[in-house]
mmCIF file of N, CA and C in Angstrom:
data_model
loop_
_atom_site.group_PDB
_atom_site.id
_atom_site.type_symbol
_atom_site.label_atom_id
_atom_site.label_comp_id
_atom_site.label_asym_id
_atom_site.label_seq_id
_atom_site.Cartn_x
_atom_site.Cartn_y
_atom_site.Cartn_z
ATOM 1 N N GLN T 7 -144.922 73.743 4.605
ATOM 2 C CA GLN T 7 -143.855 74.698 4.671
ATOM 3 C C GLN T 7 -143.149 75.115 3.411
ATOM 4 N N VAL T 8 -142.832 76.598 3.497
ATOM 5 C CA VAL T 8 -142.065 76.914 2.010
ATOM 6 C C VAL T 8 -140.793 77.590 2.643
ATOM 7 N N GLN T 9 -139.881 77.224 1.896
ATOM 8 C CA GLN T 9 -138.463 78.048 2.042
ATOM 9 C C GLN T 9 -138.286 78.745 0.981
ATOM 10 N N LEU T 10 -137.611 80.176 1.348
ATOM 11 C CA LEU T 10 -137.293 81.061 0.257
ATOM 12 C C LEU T 10 -136.037 81.589 0.339
ATOM 13 N N VAL T 11 -135.297 81.687 -1.209
ATOM 14 C CA VAL T 11 -134.054 82.096 -1.412
ATOM 15 C C VAL T 11 -133.708 83.095 -2.061
ATOM 16 N N GLU T 12 -133.338 84.254 -1.700
ATOM 17 C CA GLU T 12 -133.092 85.375 -2.238
ATOM 18 C C GLU T 12 -131.894 85.185 -3.393
ATOM 19 N N SER T 13 -131.738 85.902 -4.392
ATOM 20 C CA SER T 13 -130.583 86.424 -4.954
ATOM 21 C C SER T 13 -130.732 87.638 -5.994
ATOM 22 N N GLY T 14 -129.408 87.876 -6.581
ATOM 23 C CA GLY T 14 -129.713 89.014 -7.422
ATOM 24 C C GLY T 14 -129.168 90.580 -6.763
ATOM 25 N N GLY T 15 -129.002 90.322 -5.296
ATOM 26 C CA GLY T 15 -128.456 91.676 -5.150
ATOM 27 C C GLY T 15 -127.013 92.267 -5.294
ATOM 28 N N GLY T 16 -126.625 93.571 -5.033
ATOM 29 C CA GLY T 16 -125.308 93.623 -5.324
ATOM 30 C C GLY T 16 -124.980 95.346 -5.488
ATOM 31 N N LEU T 17 -123.906 95.803 -5.841
ATOM 32 C CA LEU T 17 -123.705 97.119 -5.591
ATOM 33 C C LEU T 17 -123.842 97.710 -7.068
ATOM 34 N N VAL T 18 -124.698 98.877 -7.302
ATOM 35 C CA VAL T 18 -124.838 99.520 -8.628
ATOM 36 C C VAL T 18 -124.925 100.916 -8.438
ATOM 37 N N GLN T 19 -124.695 101.666 -9.426
ATOM 38 C CA GLN T 19 -124.458 103.043 -9.210
ATOM 39 C C GLN T 19 -126.140 103.584 -9.089
ATOM 40 N N ALA T 20 -126.066 104.985 -8.691
ATOM 41 C CA ALA T 20 -127.197 105.612 -8.619
ATOM 42 C C ALA T 20 -127.924 105.798 -10.190
ATOM 43 N N GLY T 21 -129.184 105.325 -10.409
ATOM 44 C CA GLY T 21 -129.542 105.288 -11.552
ATOM 45 C C GLY T 21 -129.689 103.950 -12.400
ATOM 46 N N GLY T 22 -129.109 103.163 -11.764
ATOM 47 C CA GLY T 22 -128.784 101.782 -12.334
ATOM 48 C C GLY T 22 -130.105 100.959 -11.956
ATOM 49 N N SER T 23 -129.983 99.493 -12.367
ATOM 50 C CA SER T 23 -131.127 98.704 -12.110
ATOM 51 C C SER T 23 -130.313 97.460 -11.542
ATOM 52 N N LEU T 24 -131.444 96.673 -10.858
ATOM 53 C CA LEU T 24 -131.265 95.108 -10.298
ATOM 54 C C LEU T 24 -132.222 94.369 -10.593
ATOM 55 N N ARG T 25 -132.265 93.007 -10.744
ATOM 56 C CA ARG T 25 -133.478 92.522 -10.594
ATOM 57 C C ARG T 25 -133.159 91.287 -9.549
ATOM 58 N N LEU T 26 -133.801 91.289 -8.467
ATOM 59 C CA LEU T 26 -133.966 90.232 -7.405
ATOM 60 C C LEU T 26 -134.667 89.402 -7.886
ATOM 61 N N SER T 27 -134.266 87.849 -7.229
ATOM 62 C CA SER T 27 -135.192 86.932 -7.325
ATOM 63 C C SER T 27 -135.614 86.200 -6.256
ATOM 64 N N CYS T 28 -136.714 85.396 -6.159
ATOM 65 C CA CYS T 28 -137.080 84.705 -4.927
ATOM 66 C C CYS T 28 -137.299 83.367 -5.324
ATOM 67 N N ALA T 29 -136.376 82.379 -4.858
ATOM 68 C CA ALA T 29 -136.853 81.220 -5.271
ATOM 69 C C ALA T 29 -137.449 80.086 -4.055
ATOM 70 N N ALA T 30 -138.920 79.653 -4.318
ATOM 71 C CA ALA T 30 -139.375 78.961 -3.446
ATOM 72 C C ALA T 30 -139.536 77.611 -3.592
ATOM 73 N N SER T 31 -139.253 76.814 -2.432
ATOM 74 C CA SER T 31 -139.482 75.298 -2.502
ATOM 75 C C SER T 31 -140.945 75.013 -2.274
ATOM 76 N N GLY T 32 -141.351 73.695 -2.493
ATOM 77 C CA GLY T 32 -142.669 73.398 -2.203
ATOM 78 C C GLY T 32 -143.643 73.686 -3.370
ATOM 79 N N ARG T 33 -144.451 72.479 -3.497
ATOM 80 C CA ARG T 33 -145.493 72.524 -4.723
ATOM 81 C C ARG T 33 -146.464 73.279 -4.693
ATOM 82 N N THR T 34 -146.914 73.981 -3.951
ATOM 83 C CA THR T 34 -148.083 74.674 -3.508
ATOM 84 C C THR T 34 -147.765 76.172 -3.613
ATOM 85 N N PHE T 35 -146.583 76.383 -4.265
ATOM 86 C CA PHE T 35 -146.277 77.929 -3.984
ATOM 87 C C PHE T 35 -147.145 78.690 -5.001
ATOM 88 N N SER T 36 -147.817 78.497 -5.874
ATOM 89 C CA SER T 36 -148.789 78.958 -6.608
ATOM 90 C C SER T 36 -150.175 79.511 -5.694
ATOM 91 N N SER T 37 -150.047 78.939 -4.629
ATOM 92 C CA SER T 37 -151.101 79.372 -3.890
ATOM 93 C C SER T 37 -150.933 80.462 -2.651
ATOM 94 N N TYR T 38 -149.749 80.819 -2.803
ATOM 95 C CA TYR T 38 -149.081 81.643 -1.761
ATOM 96 C C TYR T 38 -148.899 82.984 -2.363
ATOM 97 N N ALA T 39 -149.220 84.031 -1.476
ATOM 98 C CA ALA T 39 -149.215 85.388 -1.867
ATOM 99 C C ALA T 39 -147.737 85.643 -1.197
ATOM 100 N N ALA T 40 -147.126 86.552 -2.127
ATOM 101 C CA ALA T 40 -145.560 86.844 -1.756
ATOM 102 C C ALA T 40 -145.580 88.410 -1.531
ATOM 103 N N GLY T 41 -144.556 88.799 -1.119
ATOM 104 C CA GLY T 41 -144.086 90.191 -1.265
ATOM 105 C C GLY T 41 -142.604 90.391 -0.736
ATOM 106 N N TRP T 42 -142.032 91.480 -0.896
ATOM 107 C CA TRP T 42 -140.704 92.167 -0.742
ATOM 108 C C TRP T 42 -140.679 93.273 0.237
ATOM 109 N N PHE T 43 -139.624 93.122 1.417
ATOM 110 C CA PHE T 43 -139.455 93.874 2.201
ATOM 111 C C PHE T 43 -138.038 94.627 2.191
ATOM 112 N N ARG T 44 -137.681 95.769 2.853
ATOM 113 C CA ARG T 44 -136.396 95.764 2.908
ATOM 114 C C ARG T 44 -136.114 96.552 4.260
ATOM 115 N N GLN T 45 -134.715 96.211 4.765
ATOM 116 C CA GLN T 45 -134.245 96.611 5.983
ATOM 117 C C GLN T 45 -132.780 97.406 6.158
ATOM 118 N N ALA T 46 -132.783 98.687 6.074
ATOM 119 C CA ALA T 46 -131.748 99.616 6.258
ATOM 120 C C ALA T 46 -131.060 99.549 7.509
ATOM 121 N N PRO T 47 -129.719 99.844 7.552
ATOM 122 C CA PRO T 47 -129.051 99.477 8.785
ATOM 123 C C PRO T 47 -130.002 100.762 9.939
ATOM 124 N N GLY T 48 -130.156 100.312 11.107
ATOM 125 C CA GLY T 48 -130.610 101.048 12.109
ATOM 126 C C GLY T 48 -132.285 101.409 12.178
ATOM 127 N N LYS T 49 -132.905 100.871 11.173
ATOM 128 C CA LYS T 49 -134.170 101.395 10.634
ATOM 129 C C LYS T 49 -134.821 99.932 10.715
ATOM 130 N N GLU T 50 -136.330 100.120 10.613
ATOM 131 C CA GLU T 50 -137.156 98.818 10.830
ATOM 132 C C GLU T 50 -137.463 98.256 9.370
ATOM 133 N N ARG T 51 -137.651 97.225 9.586
ATOM 134 C CA ARG T 51 -138.159 96.442 7.934
ATOM 135 C C ARG T 51 -139.376 97.012 7.563
ATOM 136 N N GLU T 52 -139.191 97.557 6.323
ATOM 137 C CA GLU T 52 -140.312 98.312 5.594
ATOM 138 C C GLU T 52 -140.751 97.416 4.444
ATOM 139 N N PHE T 53 -142.212 97.712 4.184
ATOM 140 C CA PHE T 53 -142.840 97.017 2.872
ATOM 141 C C PHE T 53 -142.549 97.563 1.736
ATOM 142 N N VAL T 54 -141.922 96.707 0.615
ATOM 143 C CA VAL T 54 -141.480 97.424 -0.668
ATOM 144 C C VAL T 54 -142.819 97.272 -1.703
ATOM 145 N N ALA T 55 -142.927 96.066 -2.075
ATOM 146 C CA ALA T 55 -143.979 95.423 -2.844
ATOM 147 C C ALA T 55 -144.498 94.305 -2.495
ATOM 148 N N ALA T 56 -145.518 93.759 -3.102
ATOM 149 C CA ALA T 56 -146.368 92.566 -2.821
ATOM 150 C C ALA T 56 -147.055 92.272 -3.946
ATOM 151 N N ILE T 57 -147.469 90.883 -4.204
ATOM 152 C CA ILE T 57 -148.198 90.341 -5.288
ATOM 153 C C ILE T 57 -149.126 89.214 -4.829
ATOM 154 N N SER T 58 -150.338 89.042 -5.313
ATOM 155 C CA SER T 58 -151.033 87.971 -4.887
ATOM 156 C C SER T 58 -150.742 86.678 -5.567
ATOM 157 N N ALA T 59 -151.287 85.531 -5.020
ATOM 158 C CA ALA T 59 -150.961 84.096 -5.418
ATOM 159 C C ALA T 59 -150.882 83.916 -7.106
ATOM 160 N N SER T 60 -152.150 84.681 -7.569
ATOM 161 C CA SER T 60 -152.159 84.337 -9.151
ATOM 162 C C SER T 60 -151.101 85.432 -10.100
ATOM 163 N N GLY T 61 -150.747 86.500 -9.166
ATOM 164 C CA GLY T 61 -149.868 87.577 -9.758
ATOM 165 C C GLY T 61 -150.859 88.452 -10.553
ATOM 166 N N GLY T 62 -152.298 88.622 -9.931
ATOM 167 C CA GLY T 62 -153.103 89.217 -10.754
ATOM 168 C C GLY T 62 -153.227 90.801 -9.745
ATOM 169 N N ALA T 63 -152.740 90.739 -8.415
ATOM 170 C CA ALA T 63 -152.890 92.018 -7.856
ATOM 171 C C ALA T 63 -151.755 92.401 -7.276
ATOM 172 N N LEU T 64 -151.219 93.678 -7.501
ATOM 173 C CA LEU T 64 -150.167 93.828 -7.229
ATOM 174 C C LEU T 64 -150.058 95.543 -6.190
ATOM 175 N N TYR T 65 -149.224 95.456 -5.396
ATOM 176 C CA TYR T 65 -149.173 96.359 -4.481
ATOM 177 C C TYR T 65 -147.641 96.964 -4.043
ATOM 178 N N TYR T 66 -147.692 98.329 -4.282
ATOM 179 C CA TYR T 66 -146.076 99.187 -4.112
ATOM 180 C C TYR T 66 -146.382 100.165 -2.952
ATOM 181 N N ALA T 67 -145.104 100.257 -2.478
ATOM 182 C CA ALA T 67 -144.900 101.403 -1.407
ATOM 183 C C ALA T 67 -144.666 102.577 -2.285
ATOM 184 N N ASP T 68 -145.412 103.724 -1.682
ATOM 185 C CA ASP T 68 -145.245 105.025 -2.285
ATOM 186 C C ASP T 68 -143.506 105.206 -2.831
ATOM 187 N N SER T 69 -142.580 105.078 -2.182
ATOM 188 C CA SER T 69 -141.297 105.414 -2.210
ATOM 189 C C SER T 69 -140.798 104.613 -3.517
ATOM 190 N N VAL T 70 -141.377 103.548 -3.724
ATOM 191 C CA VAL T 70 -140.813 102.705 -5.094
ATOM 192 C C VAL T 70 -141.929 102.804 -6.200
ATOM 193 N N LYS T 71 -142.888 103.155 -6.098
ATOM 194 C CA LYS T 71 -143.923 103.261 -7.298
ATOM 195 C C LYS T 71 -143.472 103.898 -8.396
ATOM 196 N N GLY T 72 -143.642 103.110 -9.467
ATOM 197 C CA GLY T 72 -143.061 103.499 -10.707
ATOM 198 C C GLY T 72 -141.789 103.455 -11.094
ATOM 199 N N ARG T 73 -140.862 103.024 -10.161
ATOM 200 C CA ARG T 73 -139.431 102.448 -10.286
ATOM 201 C C ARG T 73 -139.306 100.912 -10.031
ATOM 202 N N PHE T 74 -140.211 100.437 -9.154
ATOM 203 C CA PHE T 74 -139.792 98.856 -9.038
ATOM 204 C C PHE T 74 -141.263 98.058 -9.580
ATOM 205 N N THR T 75 -140.919 96.838 -10.015
ATOM 206 C CA THR T 75 -141.891 95.930 -10.488
ATOM 207 C C THR T 75 -141.752 94.544 -9.906
ATOM 208 N N ILE T 76 -142.922 94.264 -9.328
ATOM 209 C CA ILE T 76 -142.940 92.727 -8.705
ATOM 210 C C ILE T 76 -143.671 91.998 -9.708
ATOM 211 N N SER T 77 -143.175 90.860 -10.025
ATOM 212 C CA SER T 77 -143.855 89.760 -10.778
ATOM 213 C C SER T 77 -143.724 88.230 -10.256
ATOM 214 N N ARG T 78 -143.895 87.152 -11.087
ATOM 215 C CA ARG T 78 -143.640 86.094 -10.263
ATOM 216 C C ARG T 78 -144.122 85.150 -11.562
ATOM 217 N N ASP T 79 -143.385 83.863 -11.413
ATOM 218 C CA ASP T 79 -143.685 82.696 -12.480
ATOM 219 C C ASP T 79 -143.780 81.574 -11.453
ATOM 220 N N ASN T 80 -145.142 81.126 -11.717
ATOM 221 C CA ASN T 80 -145.396 80.098 -10.768
ATOM 222 C C ASN T 80 -144.956 78.836 -11.318
ATOM 223 N N ALA T 81 -144.868 78.833 -12.711
ATOM 224 C CA ALA T 81 -144.292 77.503 -13.220
ATOM 225 C C ALA T 81 -142.709 77.192 -12.490
ATOM 226 N N LYS T 82 -142.375 78.355 -12.273
ATOM 227 C CA LYS T 82 -140.439 78.121 -11.788
ATOM 228 C C LYS T 82 -140.533 78.520 -10.269
ATOM 229 N N ASN T 83 -141.741 78.741 -9.567
ATOM 230 C CA ASN T 83 -141.756 79.017 -8.271
ATOM 231 C C ASN T 83 -140.817 80.319 -7.894
ATOM 232 N N THR T 84 -140.921 81.170 -8.857
ATOM 233 C CA THR T 84 -139.893 82.332 -8.412
ATOM 234 C C THR T 84 -140.822 83.558 -8.636
ATOM 235 N N VAL T 85 -140.523 84.603 -7.569
ATOM 236 C CA VAL T 85 -140.919 85.822 -7.451
ATOM 237 C C VAL T 85 -139.709 86.537 -8.044
ATOM 238 N N TYR T 86 -140.134 87.763 -8.460
ATOM 239 C CA TYR T 86 -139.198 88.943 -8.971
ATOM 240 C C TYR T 86 -139.107 90.162 -8.449
ATOM 241 N N LEU T 87 -138.238 90.859 -8.280
ATOM 242 C CA LEU T 87 -138.508 92.432 -7.929
ATOM 243 C C LEU T 87 -137.375 93.193 -9.113
ATOM 244 N N GLN T 88 -137.875 93.934 -10.181
ATOM 245 C CA GLN T 88 -137.013 94.508 -10.948
ATOM 246 C C GLN T 88 -137.051 95.866 -10.279
ATOM 247 N N MET T 89 -135.940 96.324 -10.255
ATOM 248 C CA MET T 89 -135.547 97.703 -9.551
ATOM 249 C C MET T 89 -134.932 98.523 -10.480
ATOM 250 N N ASN T 90 -135.385 99.823 -11.042
ATOM 251 C CA ASN T 90 -135.042 100.536 -11.994
ATOM 252 C C ASN T 90 -134.855 102.031 -11.177
ATOM 253 N N SER T 91 -133.987 103.042 -11.773
ATOM 254 C CA SER T 91 -133.794 103.990 -11.287
ATOM 255 C C SER T 91 -133.596 104.071 -9.859
ATOM 256 N N LEU T 92 -132.649 103.481 -9.374
ATOM 257 C CA LEU T 92 -132.065 103.174 -8.160
ATOM 258 C C LEU T 92 -131.516 104.518 -7.503
ATOM 259 N N LYS T 93 -131.953 104.540 -6.291
ATOM 260 C CA LYS T 93 -131.433 105.793 -5.359
ATOM 261 C C LYS T 93 -130.465 105.161 -4.450
ATOM 262 N N PRO T 94 -129.626 105.997 -3.960
ATOM 263 C CA PRO T 94 -128.883 105.632 -2.650
ATOM 264 C C PRO T 94 -129.682 105.324 -1.432
ATOM 265 N N GLU T 95 -130.890 105.783 -1.224
ATOM 266 C CA GLU T 95 -131.687 105.686 0.132
ATOM 267 C C GLU T 95 -132.689 104.140 -0.337
ATOM 268 N N ASP T 96 -132.355 103.687 -1.541
ATOM 269 C CA ASP T 96 -132.846 102.202 -1.856
ATOM 270 C C ASP T 96 -131.997 101.174 -1.088
ATOM 271 N N THR T 97 -130.612 101.473 -0.481
ATOM 272 C CA THR T 97 -129.925 100.710 0.247
ATOM 273 C C THR T 97 -130.312 100.071 1.352
ATOM 274 N N ALA T 98 -130.105 98.443 1.065
ATOM 275 C CA ALA T 98 -130.806 97.813 2.241
ATOM 276 C C ALA T 98 -130.794 96.455 1.809
ATOM 277 N N VAL T 99 -130.693 95.433 3.081
ATOM 278 C CA VAL T 99 -131.061 94.249 2.918
ATOM 279 C C VAL T 99 -132.740 93.984 2.333
ATOM 280 N N TYR T 100 -132.516 93.225 1.253
ATOM 281 C CA TYR T 100 -133.887 92.861 0.734
ATOM 282 C C TYR T 100 -134.256 91.900 1.246
ATOM 283 N N TYR T 101 -135.533 91.409 1.566
ATOM 284 C CA TYR T 101 -136.013 90.118 2.154
ATOM 285 C C TYR T 101 -137.319 89.930 1.257
ATOM 286 N N CYS T 102 -137.530 88.527 0.825
ATOM 287 C CA CYS T 102 -138.659 88.133 0.204
ATOM 288 C C CYS T 102 -139.641 87.417 1.222
ATOM 289 N N ALA T 103 -140.812 87.395 1.387
ATOM 290 C CA ALA T 103 -141.617 86.718 2.189
ATOM 291 C C ALA T 103 -142.988 86.131 1.435
ATOM 292 N N SER T 104 -143.608 84.966 2.292
ATOM 293 C CA SER T 104 -145.032 84.689 1.554
ATOM 294 C C SER T 104 -145.510 84.193 2.715
ATOM 295 N N ARG T 105 -147.291 84.027 2.311
ATOM 296 C CA ARG T 105 -148.001 83.676 3.267
ATOM 297 C C ARG T 105 -148.961 82.754 2.396
ATOM 298 N N PRO T 106 -149.729 81.488 3.102
ATOM 299 C CA PRO T 106 -150.494 80.522 2.303
ATOM 300 C C PRO T 106 -151.895 81.000 2.193
ATOM 301 N N VAL T 107 -152.161 82.297 1.399
ATOM 302 C CA VAL T 107 -153.501 82.856 1.268
ATOM 303 C C VAL T 107 -153.233 83.357 0.144
ATOM 304 N N TYR T 108 -154.266 83.853 -0.708
ATOM 305 C CA TYR T 108 -154.327 84.416 -1.969
ATOM 306 C C TYR T 108 -153.983 85.844 -2.150
ATOM 307 N N TYR T 109 -154.555 86.484 -1.149
ATOM 308 C CA TYR T 109 -154.035 87.794 -1.132
ATOM 309 C C TYR T 109 -152.529 88.203 -0.004
ATOM 310 N N SER T 110 -152.266 89.052 -0.535
ATOM 311 C CA SER T 110 -150.633 89.516 0.031
ATOM 312 C C SER T 110 -151.163 90.787 0.863
ATOM 313 N N GLY T 111 -150.207 91.129 1.822
ATOM 314 C CA GLY T 111 -150.156 92.212 2.675
ATOM 315 C C GLY T 111 -149.139 93.099 2.941
ATOM 316 N N SER T 112 -149.234 94.172 3.561
ATOM 317 C CA SER T 112 -147.814 95.204 3.683
ATOM 318 C C SER T 112 -147.479 95.263 4.809
ATOM 319 N N TYR T 113 -147.640 94.339 5.924
ATOM 320 C CA TYR T 113 -147.097 94.490 7.240
ATOM 321 C C TYR T 113 -146.132 93.366 7.184
ATOM 322 N N VAL T 114 -145.201 93.492 8.077
ATOM 323 C CA VAL T 114 -144.358 92.241 8.462
ATOM 324 C C VAL T 114 -145.054 90.793 8.884
ATOM 325 N N SER T 115 -146.003 91.118 9.908
ATOM 326 C CA SER T 115 -146.727 90.263 10.969
ATOM 327 C C SER T 115 -147.900 89.585 9.575
ATOM 328 N N ASP T 116 -147.807 89.969 8.581
ATOM 329 C CA ASP T 116 -148.943 88.974 7.567
ATOM 330 C C ASP T 116 -148.104 88.096 6.992
ATOM 331 N N TYR T 117 -146.930 87.990 7.389
ATOM 332 C CA TYR T 117 -146.138 86.756 6.308
ATOM 333 C C TYR T 117 -145.703 85.845 7.389
ATOM 334 N N ASP T 118 -145.686 84.652 6.862
ATOM 335 C CA ASP T 118 -145.200 83.615 7.698
ATOM 336 C C ASP T 118 -143.777 82.683 7.237
ATOM 337 N N TYR T 119 -143.546 83.073 6.116
ATOM 338 C CA TYR T 119 -142.297 82.514 5.683
ATOM 339 C C TYR T 119 -141.191 83.667 5.023
ATOM 340 N N TRP T 120 -139.955 83.565 5.341
ATOM 341 C CA TRP T 120 -139.038 84.551 5.189
ATOM 342 C C TRP T 120 -137.794 83.986 4.332
ATOM 343 N N GLY T 121 -137.185 84.712 3.821
ATOM 344 C CA GLY T 121 -135.953 84.228 3.172
ATOM 345 C C GLY T 121 -134.657 84.951 3.848
ATOM 346 N N GLN T 122 -133.377 84.878 3.346
ATOM 347 C CA GLN T 122 -132.258 85.139 4.614
ATOM 348 C C GLN T 122 -131.736 86.569 4.121
ATOM 349 N N GLY T 123 -132.431 87.202 2.915
ATOM 350 C CA GLY T 123 -132.094 88.596 2.712
ATOM 351 C C GLY T 123 -130.995 88.430 1.705
ATOM 352 N N THR T 124 -130.883 89.909 0.628
ATOM 353 C CA THR T 124 -129.797 90.010 -0.096
ATOM 354 C C THR T 124 -129.472 91.351 -0.150
ATOM 355 N N GLN T 125 -128.323 91.766 -0.141
ATOM 356 C CA GLN T 125 -127.862 93.006 0.215
ATOM 357 C C GLN T 125 -128.036 93.843 -1.269
ATOM 358 N N VAL T 126 -128.515 94.862 -1.162
ATOM 359 C CA VAL T 126 -128.472 96.139 -2.355
ATOM 360 C C VAL T 126 -127.818 97.330 -1.789
ATOM 361 N N THR T 127 -126.690 97.506 -2.550
ATOM 362 C CA THR T 127 -125.918 98.869 -2.346
ATOM 363 C C THR T 127 -126.219 99.852 -3.500
ATOM 364 N N VAL T 128 -126.542 100.882 -3.105
ATOM 365 C CA VAL T 128 -126.449 101.936 -4.198
ATOM 366 C C VAL T 128 -125.571 103.229 -3.894
ATOM 367 N N SER T 129 -124.604 103.403 -4.993
ATOM 368 C CA SER T 129 -123.589 104.237 -4.571
ATOM 369 C C SER T 129 -123.766 105.461 -5.203
ATOM 370 N N SER T 130 -123.677 106.457 -4.937
ATOM 371 C CA SER T 130 -124.189 107.768 -5.231
ATOM 372 C C SER T 130 -123.010 108.497 -6.268
#
């Protein structure tokens, strides 16, 4: 069992940056793949980025490629999402997710554990 807690959301102007953190409980998190998803009002939850258990494999949605960076520090049981050049369309609740396998996925159904989400609002 893994529990995930996101932090770092907030209000930022377009063009600004935020760094989201996802702190995981459990001593075996280093063997879990992780991902970030987001959900805007009235829309389905969508894939943002994912990282393998060791951090060696990274995946991004086309909409964030070149602007967002996913990383992890397994010594701290934490996954990060650095978001730069933010746009109003990035406004959403951002969720951290994980699953107990090496490779990550890009579908909601790929993941077993979810955080409660953190709000990101980008003003124009």
